[in-house]
CSV table of C-alpha atoms (C1' of nucleotides) in Angstrom, one decimal:
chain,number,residue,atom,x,y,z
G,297,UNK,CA,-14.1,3.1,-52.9
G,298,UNK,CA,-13.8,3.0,-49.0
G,299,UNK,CA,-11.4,4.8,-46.6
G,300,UNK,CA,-8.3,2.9,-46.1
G,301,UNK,CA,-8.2,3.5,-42.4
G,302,UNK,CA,-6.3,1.0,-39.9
G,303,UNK,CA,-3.9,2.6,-37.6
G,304,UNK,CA,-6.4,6.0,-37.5
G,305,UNK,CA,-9.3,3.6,-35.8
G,306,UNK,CA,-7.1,2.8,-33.5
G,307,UNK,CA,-5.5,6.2,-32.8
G,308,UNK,CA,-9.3,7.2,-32.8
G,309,UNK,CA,-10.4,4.4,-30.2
G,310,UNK,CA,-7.3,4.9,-28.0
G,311,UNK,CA,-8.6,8.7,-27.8
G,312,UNK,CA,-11.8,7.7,-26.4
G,313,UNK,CA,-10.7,5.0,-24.0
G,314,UNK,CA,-8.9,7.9,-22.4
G,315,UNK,CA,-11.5,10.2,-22.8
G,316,UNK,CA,-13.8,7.6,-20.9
G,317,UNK,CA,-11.2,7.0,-18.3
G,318,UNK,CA,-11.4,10.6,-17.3
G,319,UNK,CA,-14.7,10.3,-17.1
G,320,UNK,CA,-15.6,7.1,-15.2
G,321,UNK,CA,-12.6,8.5,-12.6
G,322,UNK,CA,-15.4,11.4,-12.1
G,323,UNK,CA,-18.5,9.5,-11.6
G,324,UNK,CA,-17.3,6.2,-11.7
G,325,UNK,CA,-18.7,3.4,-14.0
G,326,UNK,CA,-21.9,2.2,-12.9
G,327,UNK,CA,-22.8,6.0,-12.3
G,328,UNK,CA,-21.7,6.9,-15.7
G,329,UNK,CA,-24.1,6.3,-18.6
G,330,UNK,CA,-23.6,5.6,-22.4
G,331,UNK,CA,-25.2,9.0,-22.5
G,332,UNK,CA,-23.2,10.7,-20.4
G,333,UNK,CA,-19.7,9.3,-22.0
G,334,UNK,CA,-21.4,10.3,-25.7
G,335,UNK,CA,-22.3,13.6,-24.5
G,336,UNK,CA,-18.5,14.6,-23.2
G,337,UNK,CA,-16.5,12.8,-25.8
G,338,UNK,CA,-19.0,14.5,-28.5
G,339,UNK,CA,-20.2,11.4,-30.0
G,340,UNK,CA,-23.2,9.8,-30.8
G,341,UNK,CA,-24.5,6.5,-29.0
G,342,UNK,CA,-23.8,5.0,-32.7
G,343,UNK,CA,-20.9,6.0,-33.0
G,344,UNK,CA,-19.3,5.1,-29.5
G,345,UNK,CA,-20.8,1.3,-30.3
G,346,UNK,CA,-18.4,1.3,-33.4
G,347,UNK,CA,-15.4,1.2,-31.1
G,348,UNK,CA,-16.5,-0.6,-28.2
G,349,UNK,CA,-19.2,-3.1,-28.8
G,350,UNK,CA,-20.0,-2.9,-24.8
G,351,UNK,CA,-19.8,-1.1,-22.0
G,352,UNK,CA,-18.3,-4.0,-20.4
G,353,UNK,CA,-15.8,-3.9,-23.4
G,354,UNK,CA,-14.2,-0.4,-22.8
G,355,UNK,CA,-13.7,-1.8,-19.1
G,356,UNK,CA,-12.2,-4.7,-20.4
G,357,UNK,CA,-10.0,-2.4,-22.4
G,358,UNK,CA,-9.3,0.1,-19.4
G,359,UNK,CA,-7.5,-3.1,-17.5
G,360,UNK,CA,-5.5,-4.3,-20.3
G,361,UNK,CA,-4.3,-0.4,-20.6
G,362,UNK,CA,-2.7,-0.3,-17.6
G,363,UNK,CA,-1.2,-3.6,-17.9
G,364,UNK,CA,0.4,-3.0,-21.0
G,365,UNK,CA,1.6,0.2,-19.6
G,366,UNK,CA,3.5,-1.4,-16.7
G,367,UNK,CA,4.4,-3.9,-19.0
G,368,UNK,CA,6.2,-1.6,-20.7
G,369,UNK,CA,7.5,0.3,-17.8
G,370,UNK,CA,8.9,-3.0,-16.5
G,371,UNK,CA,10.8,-3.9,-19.9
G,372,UNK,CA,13.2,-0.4,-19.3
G,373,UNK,CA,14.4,-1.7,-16.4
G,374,UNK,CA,18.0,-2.6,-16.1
G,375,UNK,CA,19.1,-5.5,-14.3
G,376,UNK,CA,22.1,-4.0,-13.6
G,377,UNK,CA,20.4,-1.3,-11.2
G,378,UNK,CA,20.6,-2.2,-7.6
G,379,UNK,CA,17.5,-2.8,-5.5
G,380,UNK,CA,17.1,0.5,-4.1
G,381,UNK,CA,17.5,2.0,-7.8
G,382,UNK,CA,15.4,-0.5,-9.0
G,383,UNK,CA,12.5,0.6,-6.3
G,384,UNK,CA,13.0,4.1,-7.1
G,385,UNK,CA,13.1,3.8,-10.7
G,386,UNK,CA,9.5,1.9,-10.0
G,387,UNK,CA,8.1,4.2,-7.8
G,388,UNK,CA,9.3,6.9,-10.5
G,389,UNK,CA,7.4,4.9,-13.1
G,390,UNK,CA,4.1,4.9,-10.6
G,391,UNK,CA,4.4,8.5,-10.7
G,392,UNK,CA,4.6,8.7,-14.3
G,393,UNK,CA,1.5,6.4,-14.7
G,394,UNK,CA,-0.6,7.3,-11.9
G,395,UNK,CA,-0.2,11.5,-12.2
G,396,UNK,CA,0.3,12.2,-15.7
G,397,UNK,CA,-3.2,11.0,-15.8
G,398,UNK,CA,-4.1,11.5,-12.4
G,399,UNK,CA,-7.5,9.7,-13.4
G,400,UNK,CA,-6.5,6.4,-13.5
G,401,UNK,CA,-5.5,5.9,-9.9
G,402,UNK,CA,-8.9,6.1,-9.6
G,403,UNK,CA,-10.0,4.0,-12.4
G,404,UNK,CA,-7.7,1.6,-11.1
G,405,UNK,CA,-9.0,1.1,-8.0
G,406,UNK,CA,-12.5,1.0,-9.3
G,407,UNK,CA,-11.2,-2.0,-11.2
G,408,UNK,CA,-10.0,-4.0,-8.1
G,409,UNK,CA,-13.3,-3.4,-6.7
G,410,UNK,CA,-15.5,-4.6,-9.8
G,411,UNK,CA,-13.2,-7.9,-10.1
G,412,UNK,CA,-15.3,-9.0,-6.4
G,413,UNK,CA,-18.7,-9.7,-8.9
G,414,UNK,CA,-17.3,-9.4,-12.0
G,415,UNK,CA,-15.1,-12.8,-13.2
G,416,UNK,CA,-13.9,-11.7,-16.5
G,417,UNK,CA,-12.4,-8.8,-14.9
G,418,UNK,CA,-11.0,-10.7,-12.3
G,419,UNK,CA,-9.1,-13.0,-14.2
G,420,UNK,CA,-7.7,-10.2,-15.9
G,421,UNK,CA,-6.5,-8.7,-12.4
G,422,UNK,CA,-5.3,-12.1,-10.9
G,423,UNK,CA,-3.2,-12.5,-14.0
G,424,UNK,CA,-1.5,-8.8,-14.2
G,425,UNK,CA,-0.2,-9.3,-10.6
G,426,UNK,CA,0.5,-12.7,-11.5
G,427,UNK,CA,3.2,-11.4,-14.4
G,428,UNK,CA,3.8,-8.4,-12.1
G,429,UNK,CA,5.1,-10.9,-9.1
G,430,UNK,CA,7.2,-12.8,-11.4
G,431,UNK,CA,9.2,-9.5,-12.8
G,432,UNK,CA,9.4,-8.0,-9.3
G,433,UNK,CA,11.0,-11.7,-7.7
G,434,UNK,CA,13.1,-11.6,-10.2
G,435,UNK,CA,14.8,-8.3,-9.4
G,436,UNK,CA,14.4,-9.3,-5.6
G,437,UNK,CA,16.2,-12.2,-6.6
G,438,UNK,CA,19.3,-10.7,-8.3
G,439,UNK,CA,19.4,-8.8,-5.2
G,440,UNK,CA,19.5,-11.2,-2.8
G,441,UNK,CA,22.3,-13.4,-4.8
G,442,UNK,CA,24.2,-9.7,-4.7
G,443,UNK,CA,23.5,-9.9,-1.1
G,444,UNK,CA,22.4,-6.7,-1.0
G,445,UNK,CA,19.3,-7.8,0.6
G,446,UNK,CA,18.3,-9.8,3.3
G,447,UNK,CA,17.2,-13.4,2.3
G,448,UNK,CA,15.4,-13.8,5.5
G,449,UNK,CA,12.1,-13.6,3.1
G,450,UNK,CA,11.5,-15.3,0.2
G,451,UNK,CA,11.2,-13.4,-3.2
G,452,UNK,CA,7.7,-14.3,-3.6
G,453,UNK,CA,6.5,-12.9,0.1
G,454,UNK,CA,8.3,-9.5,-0.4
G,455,UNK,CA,7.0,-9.4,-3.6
G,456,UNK,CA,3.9,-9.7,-2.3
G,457,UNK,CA,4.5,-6.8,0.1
G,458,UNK,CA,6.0,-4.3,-1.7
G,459,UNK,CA,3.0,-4.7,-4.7
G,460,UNK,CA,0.8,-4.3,-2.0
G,461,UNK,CA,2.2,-1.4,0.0
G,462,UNK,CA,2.2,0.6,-3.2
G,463,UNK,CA,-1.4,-0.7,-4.0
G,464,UNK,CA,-2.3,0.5,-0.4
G,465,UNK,CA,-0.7,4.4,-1.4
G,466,UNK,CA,-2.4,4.1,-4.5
G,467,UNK,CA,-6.0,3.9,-2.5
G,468,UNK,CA,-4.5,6.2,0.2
G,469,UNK,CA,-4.0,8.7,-2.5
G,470,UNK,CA,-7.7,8.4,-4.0
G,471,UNK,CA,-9.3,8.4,-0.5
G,472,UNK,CA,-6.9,11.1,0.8
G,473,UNK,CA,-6.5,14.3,-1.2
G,474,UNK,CA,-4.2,15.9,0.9
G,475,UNK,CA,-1.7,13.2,0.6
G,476,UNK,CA,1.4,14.3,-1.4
G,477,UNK,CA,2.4,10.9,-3.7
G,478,UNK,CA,5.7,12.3,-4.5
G,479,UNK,CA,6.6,12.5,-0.8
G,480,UNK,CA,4.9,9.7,-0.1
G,481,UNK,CA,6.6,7.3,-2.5
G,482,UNK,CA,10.2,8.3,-1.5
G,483,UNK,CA,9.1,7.6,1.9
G,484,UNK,CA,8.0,4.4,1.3
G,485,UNK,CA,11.2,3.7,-0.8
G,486,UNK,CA,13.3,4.4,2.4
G,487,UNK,CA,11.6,2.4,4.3
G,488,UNK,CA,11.6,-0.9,2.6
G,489,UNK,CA,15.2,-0.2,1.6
G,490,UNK,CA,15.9,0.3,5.2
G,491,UNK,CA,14.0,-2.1,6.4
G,492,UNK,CA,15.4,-5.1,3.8
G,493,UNK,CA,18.9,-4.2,3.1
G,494,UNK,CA,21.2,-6.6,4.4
G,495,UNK,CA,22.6,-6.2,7.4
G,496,UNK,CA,24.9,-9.4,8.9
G,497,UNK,CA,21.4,-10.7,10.6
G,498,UNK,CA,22.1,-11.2,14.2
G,499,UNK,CA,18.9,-11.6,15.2
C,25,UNK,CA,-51.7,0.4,20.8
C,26,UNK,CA,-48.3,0.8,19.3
C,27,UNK,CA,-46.0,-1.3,19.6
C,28,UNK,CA,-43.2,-0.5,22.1
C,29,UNK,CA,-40.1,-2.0,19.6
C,30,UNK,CA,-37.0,0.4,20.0
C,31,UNK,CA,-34.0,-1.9,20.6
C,32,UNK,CA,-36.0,-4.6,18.6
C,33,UNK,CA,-36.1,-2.0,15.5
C,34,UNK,CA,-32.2,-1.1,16.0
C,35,UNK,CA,-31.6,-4.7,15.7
C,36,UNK,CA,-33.3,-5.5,12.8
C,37,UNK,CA,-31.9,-2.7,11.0
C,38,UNK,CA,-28.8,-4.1,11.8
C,39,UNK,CA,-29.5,-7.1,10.8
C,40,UNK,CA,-30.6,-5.9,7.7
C,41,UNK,CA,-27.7,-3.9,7.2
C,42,UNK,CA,-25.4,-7.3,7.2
C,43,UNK,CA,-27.7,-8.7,4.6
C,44,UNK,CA,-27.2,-5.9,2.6
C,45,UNK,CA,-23.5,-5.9,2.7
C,46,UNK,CA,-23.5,-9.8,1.6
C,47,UNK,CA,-25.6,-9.1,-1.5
C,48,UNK,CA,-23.5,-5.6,-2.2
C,49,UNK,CA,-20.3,-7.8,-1.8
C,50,UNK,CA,-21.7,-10.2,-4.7
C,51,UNK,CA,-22.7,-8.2,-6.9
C,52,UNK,CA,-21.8,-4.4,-6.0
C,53,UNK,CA,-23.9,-1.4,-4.9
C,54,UNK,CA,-24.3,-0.4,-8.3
C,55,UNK,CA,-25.3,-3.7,-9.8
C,56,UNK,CA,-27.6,-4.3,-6.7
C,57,UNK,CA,-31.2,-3.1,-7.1
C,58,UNK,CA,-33.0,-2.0,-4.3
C,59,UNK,CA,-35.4,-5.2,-5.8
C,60,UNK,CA,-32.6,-7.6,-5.1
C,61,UNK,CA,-32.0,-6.3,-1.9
C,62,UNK,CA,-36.1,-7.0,-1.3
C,63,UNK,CA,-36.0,-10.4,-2.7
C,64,UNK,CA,-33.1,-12.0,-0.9
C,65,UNK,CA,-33.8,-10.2,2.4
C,66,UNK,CA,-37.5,-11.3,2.5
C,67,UNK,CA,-38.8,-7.7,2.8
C,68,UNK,CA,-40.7,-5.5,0.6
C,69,UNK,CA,-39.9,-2.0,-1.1
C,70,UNK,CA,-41.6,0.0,1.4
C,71,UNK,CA,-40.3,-1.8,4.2
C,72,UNK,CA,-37.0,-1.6,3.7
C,73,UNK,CA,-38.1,2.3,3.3
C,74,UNK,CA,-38.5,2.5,7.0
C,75,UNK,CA,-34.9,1.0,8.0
C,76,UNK,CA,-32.8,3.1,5.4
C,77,UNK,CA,-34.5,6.6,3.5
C,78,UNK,CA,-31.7,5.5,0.6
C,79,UNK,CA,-29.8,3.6,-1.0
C,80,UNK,CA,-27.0,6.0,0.0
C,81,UNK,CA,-28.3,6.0,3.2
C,82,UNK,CA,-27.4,2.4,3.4
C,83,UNK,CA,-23.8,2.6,2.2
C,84,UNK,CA,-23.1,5.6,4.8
C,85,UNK,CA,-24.2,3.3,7.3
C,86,UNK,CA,-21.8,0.7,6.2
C,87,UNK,CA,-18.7,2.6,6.2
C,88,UNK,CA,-19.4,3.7,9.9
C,89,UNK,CA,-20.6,0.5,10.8
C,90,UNK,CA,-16.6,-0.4,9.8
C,91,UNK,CA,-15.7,2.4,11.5
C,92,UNK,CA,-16.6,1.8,14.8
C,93,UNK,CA,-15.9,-1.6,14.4
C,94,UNK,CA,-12.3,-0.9,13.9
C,95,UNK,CA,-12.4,2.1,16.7
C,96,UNK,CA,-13.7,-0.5,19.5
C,97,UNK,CA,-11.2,-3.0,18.5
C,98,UNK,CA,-8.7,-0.3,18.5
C,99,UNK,CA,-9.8,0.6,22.3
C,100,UNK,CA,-8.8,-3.4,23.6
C,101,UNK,CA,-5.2,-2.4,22.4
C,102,UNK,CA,-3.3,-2.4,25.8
C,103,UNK,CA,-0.3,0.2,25.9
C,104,UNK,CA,2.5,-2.3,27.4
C,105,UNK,CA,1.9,-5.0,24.5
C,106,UNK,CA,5.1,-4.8,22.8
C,107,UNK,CA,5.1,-2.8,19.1
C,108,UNK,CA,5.6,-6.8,17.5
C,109,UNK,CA,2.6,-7.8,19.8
C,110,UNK,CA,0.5,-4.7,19.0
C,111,UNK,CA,1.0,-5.7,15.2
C,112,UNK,CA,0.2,-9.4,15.7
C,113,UNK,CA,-2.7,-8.1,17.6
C,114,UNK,CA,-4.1,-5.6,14.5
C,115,UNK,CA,-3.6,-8.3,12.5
C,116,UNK,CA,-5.7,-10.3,14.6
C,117,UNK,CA,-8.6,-8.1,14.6
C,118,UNK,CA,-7.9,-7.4,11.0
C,119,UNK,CA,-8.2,-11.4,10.5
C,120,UNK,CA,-11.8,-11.0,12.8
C,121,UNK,CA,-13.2,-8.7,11.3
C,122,UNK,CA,-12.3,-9.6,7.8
C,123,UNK,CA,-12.6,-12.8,7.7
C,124,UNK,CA,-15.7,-14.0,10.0
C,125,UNK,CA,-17.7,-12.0,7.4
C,126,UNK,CA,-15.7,-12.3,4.9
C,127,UNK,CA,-18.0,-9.8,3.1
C,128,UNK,CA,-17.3,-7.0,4.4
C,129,UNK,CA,-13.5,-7.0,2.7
C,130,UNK,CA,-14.7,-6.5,-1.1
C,131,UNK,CA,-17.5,-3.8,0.5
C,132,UNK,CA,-14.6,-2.3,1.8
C,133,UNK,CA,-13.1,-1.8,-1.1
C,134,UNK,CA,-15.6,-0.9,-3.1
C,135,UNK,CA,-16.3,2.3,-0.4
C,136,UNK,CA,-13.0,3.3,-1.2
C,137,UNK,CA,-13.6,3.2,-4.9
C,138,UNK,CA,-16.7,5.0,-4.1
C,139,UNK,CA,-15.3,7.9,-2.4
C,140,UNK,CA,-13.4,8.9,-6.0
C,141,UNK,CA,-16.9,9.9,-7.2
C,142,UNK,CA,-19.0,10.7,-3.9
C,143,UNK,CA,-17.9,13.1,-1.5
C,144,UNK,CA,-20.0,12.3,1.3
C,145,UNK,CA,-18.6,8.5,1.3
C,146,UNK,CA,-14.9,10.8,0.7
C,147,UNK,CA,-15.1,12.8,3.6
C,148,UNK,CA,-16.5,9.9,5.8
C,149,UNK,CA,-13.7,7.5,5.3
C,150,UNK,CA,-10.9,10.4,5.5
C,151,UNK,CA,-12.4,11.1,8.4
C,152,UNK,CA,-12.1,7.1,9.1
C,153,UNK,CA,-8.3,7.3,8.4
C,154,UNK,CA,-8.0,10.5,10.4
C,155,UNK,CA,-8.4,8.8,13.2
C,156,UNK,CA,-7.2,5.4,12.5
C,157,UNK,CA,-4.0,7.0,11.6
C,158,UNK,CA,-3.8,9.1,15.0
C,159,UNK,CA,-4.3,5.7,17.3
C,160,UNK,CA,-1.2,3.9,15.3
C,161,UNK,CA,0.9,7.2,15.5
C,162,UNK,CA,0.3,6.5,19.6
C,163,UNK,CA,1.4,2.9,19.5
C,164,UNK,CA,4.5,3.7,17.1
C,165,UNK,CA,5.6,6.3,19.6
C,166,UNK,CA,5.4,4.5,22.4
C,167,UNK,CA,7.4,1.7,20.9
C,168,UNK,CA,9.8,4.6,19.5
C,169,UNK,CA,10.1,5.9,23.6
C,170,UNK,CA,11.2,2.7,24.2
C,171,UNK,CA,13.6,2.1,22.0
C,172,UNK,CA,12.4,-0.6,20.6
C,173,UNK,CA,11.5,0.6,17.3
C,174,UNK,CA,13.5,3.0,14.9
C,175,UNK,CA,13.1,6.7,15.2
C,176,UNK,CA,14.6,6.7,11.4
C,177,UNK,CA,11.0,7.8,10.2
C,178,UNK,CA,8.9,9.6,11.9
C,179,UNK,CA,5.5,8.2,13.2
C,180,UNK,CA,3.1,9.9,11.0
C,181,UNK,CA,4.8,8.0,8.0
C,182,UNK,CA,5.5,5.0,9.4
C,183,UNK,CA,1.7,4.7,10.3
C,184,UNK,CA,0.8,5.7,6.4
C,185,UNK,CA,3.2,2.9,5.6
C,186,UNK,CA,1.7,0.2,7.3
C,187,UNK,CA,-2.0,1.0,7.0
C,188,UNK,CA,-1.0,1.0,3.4
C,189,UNK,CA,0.7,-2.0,3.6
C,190,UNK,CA,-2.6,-3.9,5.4
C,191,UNK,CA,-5.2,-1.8,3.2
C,192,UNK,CA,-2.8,-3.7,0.3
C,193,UNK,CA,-2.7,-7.4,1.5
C,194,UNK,CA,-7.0,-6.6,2.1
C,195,UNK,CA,-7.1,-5.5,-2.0
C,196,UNK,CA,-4.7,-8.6,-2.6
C,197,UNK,CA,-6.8,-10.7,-0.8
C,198,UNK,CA,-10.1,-9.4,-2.7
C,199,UNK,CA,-8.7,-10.0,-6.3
C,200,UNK,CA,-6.6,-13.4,-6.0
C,201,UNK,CA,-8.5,-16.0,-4.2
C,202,UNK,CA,-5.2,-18.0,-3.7
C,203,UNK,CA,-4.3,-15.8,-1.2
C,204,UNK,CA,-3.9,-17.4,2.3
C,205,UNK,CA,-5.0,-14.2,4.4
C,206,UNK,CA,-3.9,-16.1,7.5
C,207,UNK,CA,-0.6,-17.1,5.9
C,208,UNK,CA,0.1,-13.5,4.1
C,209,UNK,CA,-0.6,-11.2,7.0
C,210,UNK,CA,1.8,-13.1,9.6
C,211,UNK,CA,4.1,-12.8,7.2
C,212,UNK,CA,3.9,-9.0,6.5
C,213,UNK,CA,4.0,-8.4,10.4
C,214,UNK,CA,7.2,-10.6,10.4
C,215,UNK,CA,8.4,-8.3,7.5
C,216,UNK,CA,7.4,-4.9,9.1
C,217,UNK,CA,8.9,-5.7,12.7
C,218,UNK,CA,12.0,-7.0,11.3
C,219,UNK,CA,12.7,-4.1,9.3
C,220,UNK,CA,11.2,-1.2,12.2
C,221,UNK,CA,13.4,-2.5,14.7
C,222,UNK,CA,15.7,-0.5,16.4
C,223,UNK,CA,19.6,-1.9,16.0
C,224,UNK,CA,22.1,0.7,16.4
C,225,UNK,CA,21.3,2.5,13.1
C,226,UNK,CA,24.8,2.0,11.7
C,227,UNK,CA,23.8,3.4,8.6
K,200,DT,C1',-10.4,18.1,-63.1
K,201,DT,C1',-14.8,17.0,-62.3
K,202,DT,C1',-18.1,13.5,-61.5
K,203,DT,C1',-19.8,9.6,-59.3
K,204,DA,C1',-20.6,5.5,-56.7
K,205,DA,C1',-19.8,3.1,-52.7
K,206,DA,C1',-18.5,2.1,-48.3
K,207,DA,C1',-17.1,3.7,-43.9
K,208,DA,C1',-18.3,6.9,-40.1
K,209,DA,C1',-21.4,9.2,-37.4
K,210,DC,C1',-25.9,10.3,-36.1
K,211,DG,C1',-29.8,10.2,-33.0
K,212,DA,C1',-34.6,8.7,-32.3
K,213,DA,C1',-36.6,4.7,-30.5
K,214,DC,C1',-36.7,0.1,-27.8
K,215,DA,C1',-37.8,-2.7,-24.0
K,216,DT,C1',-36.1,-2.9,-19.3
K,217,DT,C1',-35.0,-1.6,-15.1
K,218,DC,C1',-34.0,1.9,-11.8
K,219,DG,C1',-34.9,4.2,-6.9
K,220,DT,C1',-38.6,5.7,-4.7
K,221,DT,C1',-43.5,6.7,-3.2
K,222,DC,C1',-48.0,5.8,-1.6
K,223,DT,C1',-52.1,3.5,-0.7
K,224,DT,C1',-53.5,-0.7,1.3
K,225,DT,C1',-53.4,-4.7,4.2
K,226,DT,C1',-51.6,-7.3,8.0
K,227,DT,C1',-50.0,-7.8,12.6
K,228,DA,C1',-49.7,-7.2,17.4
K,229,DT,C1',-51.0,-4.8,21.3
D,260,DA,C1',-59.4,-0.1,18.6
D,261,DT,C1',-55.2,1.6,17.3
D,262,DA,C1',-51.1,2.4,15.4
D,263,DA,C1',-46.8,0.4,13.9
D,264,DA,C1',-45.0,-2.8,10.3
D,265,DA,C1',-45.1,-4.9,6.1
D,266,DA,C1',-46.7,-5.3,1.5
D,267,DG,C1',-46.5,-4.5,-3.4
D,268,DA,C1',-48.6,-2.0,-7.3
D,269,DA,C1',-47.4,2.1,-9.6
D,270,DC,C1',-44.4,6.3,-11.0
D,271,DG,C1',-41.5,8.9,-13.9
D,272,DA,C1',-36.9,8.9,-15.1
D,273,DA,C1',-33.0,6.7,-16.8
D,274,DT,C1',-30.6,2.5,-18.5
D,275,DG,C1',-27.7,-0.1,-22.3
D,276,DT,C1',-28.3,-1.1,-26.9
D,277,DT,C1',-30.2,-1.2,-31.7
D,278,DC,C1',-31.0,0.3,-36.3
D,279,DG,C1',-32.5,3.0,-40.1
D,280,DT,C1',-30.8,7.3,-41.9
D,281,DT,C1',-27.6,10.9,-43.1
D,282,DT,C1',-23.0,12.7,-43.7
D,283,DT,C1',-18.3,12.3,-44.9
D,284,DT,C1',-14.5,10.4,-47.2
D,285,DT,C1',-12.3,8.0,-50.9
D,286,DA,C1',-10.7,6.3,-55.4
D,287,DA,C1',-11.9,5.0,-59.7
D,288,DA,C1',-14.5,6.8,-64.0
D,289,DA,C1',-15.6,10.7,-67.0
DNA sequence: TTTTAAAAAACGAACATTCGTTCTTTTTAT
DNA sequence: ATAAAAAGAACGAATGTTCGTTTTTTAAAA
């Protein structure tokens, strides 16, 4: 009778998502061939179709990865954690995400780039940051109401500044090698704590 | 006799080139063909041979056609603006340039994601930032002379952090369409000079 | 325990297209 | 008449995907 697999496909396809990661963060996607992916991961063309049905599909897959990921990173957080904790903890979890696997910085940015022609994977983008906004306002909000932040800004534009002044490292980090992220990120921790703790505006 | 074109042959290659970076911003350099470049610029195969030897030769000549687009906008910069005025004057340009050809943003991108997996397109646009970084370090210290501006962090980071910040808002921009670019980039200069400027650090 | 049947997993040659580029030819403008 | 400019057919290599075949794995039958 047959092979009472389940959880070992998915072990199995999880294995060669990564395995495909690494290698589109090497010659990117478009560059990379079917061949080229079967020929490192040592599979067959057959084969790889089993688990992904597409290339388009393991893409697809590669996005919702990552989301889940900081999904997941998000759900540790503690409310109780002031802002400045709160960013580091973040910029800690970037770390963990974007080095452990240096790749995927790479990947990641790939993404954002194929969401300009590709709608399927730009819905998926709009609607990560969409979620990712609404967890980060909220911990900008508990902030504020502590007063331990300036309410000068509304949650939603900080928000929007912070996600994109780490996005920005992010790309700094691909296009740059000689940028260090770990020094980088506590820099840029000090300076939006710095530059939005609260401070009796007299301005 | 020949025909005595020179500066006619430099301007249709550049107008070429701006064709070219509407059709890569639709579809991407890897999804374009060098056929649907033909078709929707009117030209054949072997004419658009004698403007660009490559493909590649096309994308080099789009990240230094950014380049010194940013360097000459850079050079209107006039030392005595104010560091707030010198922002809202960036993010002037950065409005210009982004947004009359409103193209040229997801290109942008995409050269970035490029240079993960092509180090000629790498060491172009770190030598891009190189220099980009260097002209802001001016302006911050200037501002930091005055007093006008926190010496808290130093210039070299302070310039990382807000190129990051802009290269951010310009992938922000590319994925969610909902994104006012006008709105969003007056506000991050609000949010940047208010939290650079100098009060009596009584941290 | 050994055999066996059946299905899942992996293989890899083959498919029709499409790719970037070249090269010969034709047109255009002096 | 001459040479630059444009054309577009043609090239071999490479693309994503399919599909018939082989191998492996499993559990029931012997």
């Amino acid at each position: 009778m047959p092979k009472v697999t389940l959880e070992h496909f998915a072990q199995r396809k999880q294995q060669i998502l990564q395995d495909c990661i690494v290698c589109f963060s090497r010659k990117g996607f478009h560059q990379t061939s079917m061949r080229d992916l079967c020929e490192a991961l040592n599979i067959s063309a057959g084969g790889l179709y089993r688990y992904f049905g597409s290339k388009e599909e393991i893409i697809h897959a590669m996005v919702e990865e990552d989301h889940t990921q900081w999904l997941s990173a998000f759900s540790t957080l503690s409310p109780d954690l002031s802002f400045r904790d709160s960013l580091v903890a973040l910029a800690a979890m970037a770390e963990q995400i974007y080095t452990t696997s240096r790749e995927i910085n790479s990947v990641w940015l790939q993404i954002h780039a194929e969401s300009a022609s590709n709608p399927t994977v730009q819905k998926l983008i709009e609607q990560h940051y969409r979620s990712f906004s609404k967890m980060l306002e909220q911990v900008i909000k508990r902030a504020q109401a502590r007063r331990e932040l300036t309410s000068h800004f509304s949650a939603a534009v900080l928000a929007s500044f912070i996600i994109s002044a780490f996005d920005g490292l992010m790309m700094r980090m691909v296009v740059d090698s000689t940028v260090s992220s770990k020094k980088l990120s506590r820099d840029f921790v000090n300076i939006i704590t710095q530059l939005t703790d609260n401070r009796e505006d007299a301005a």
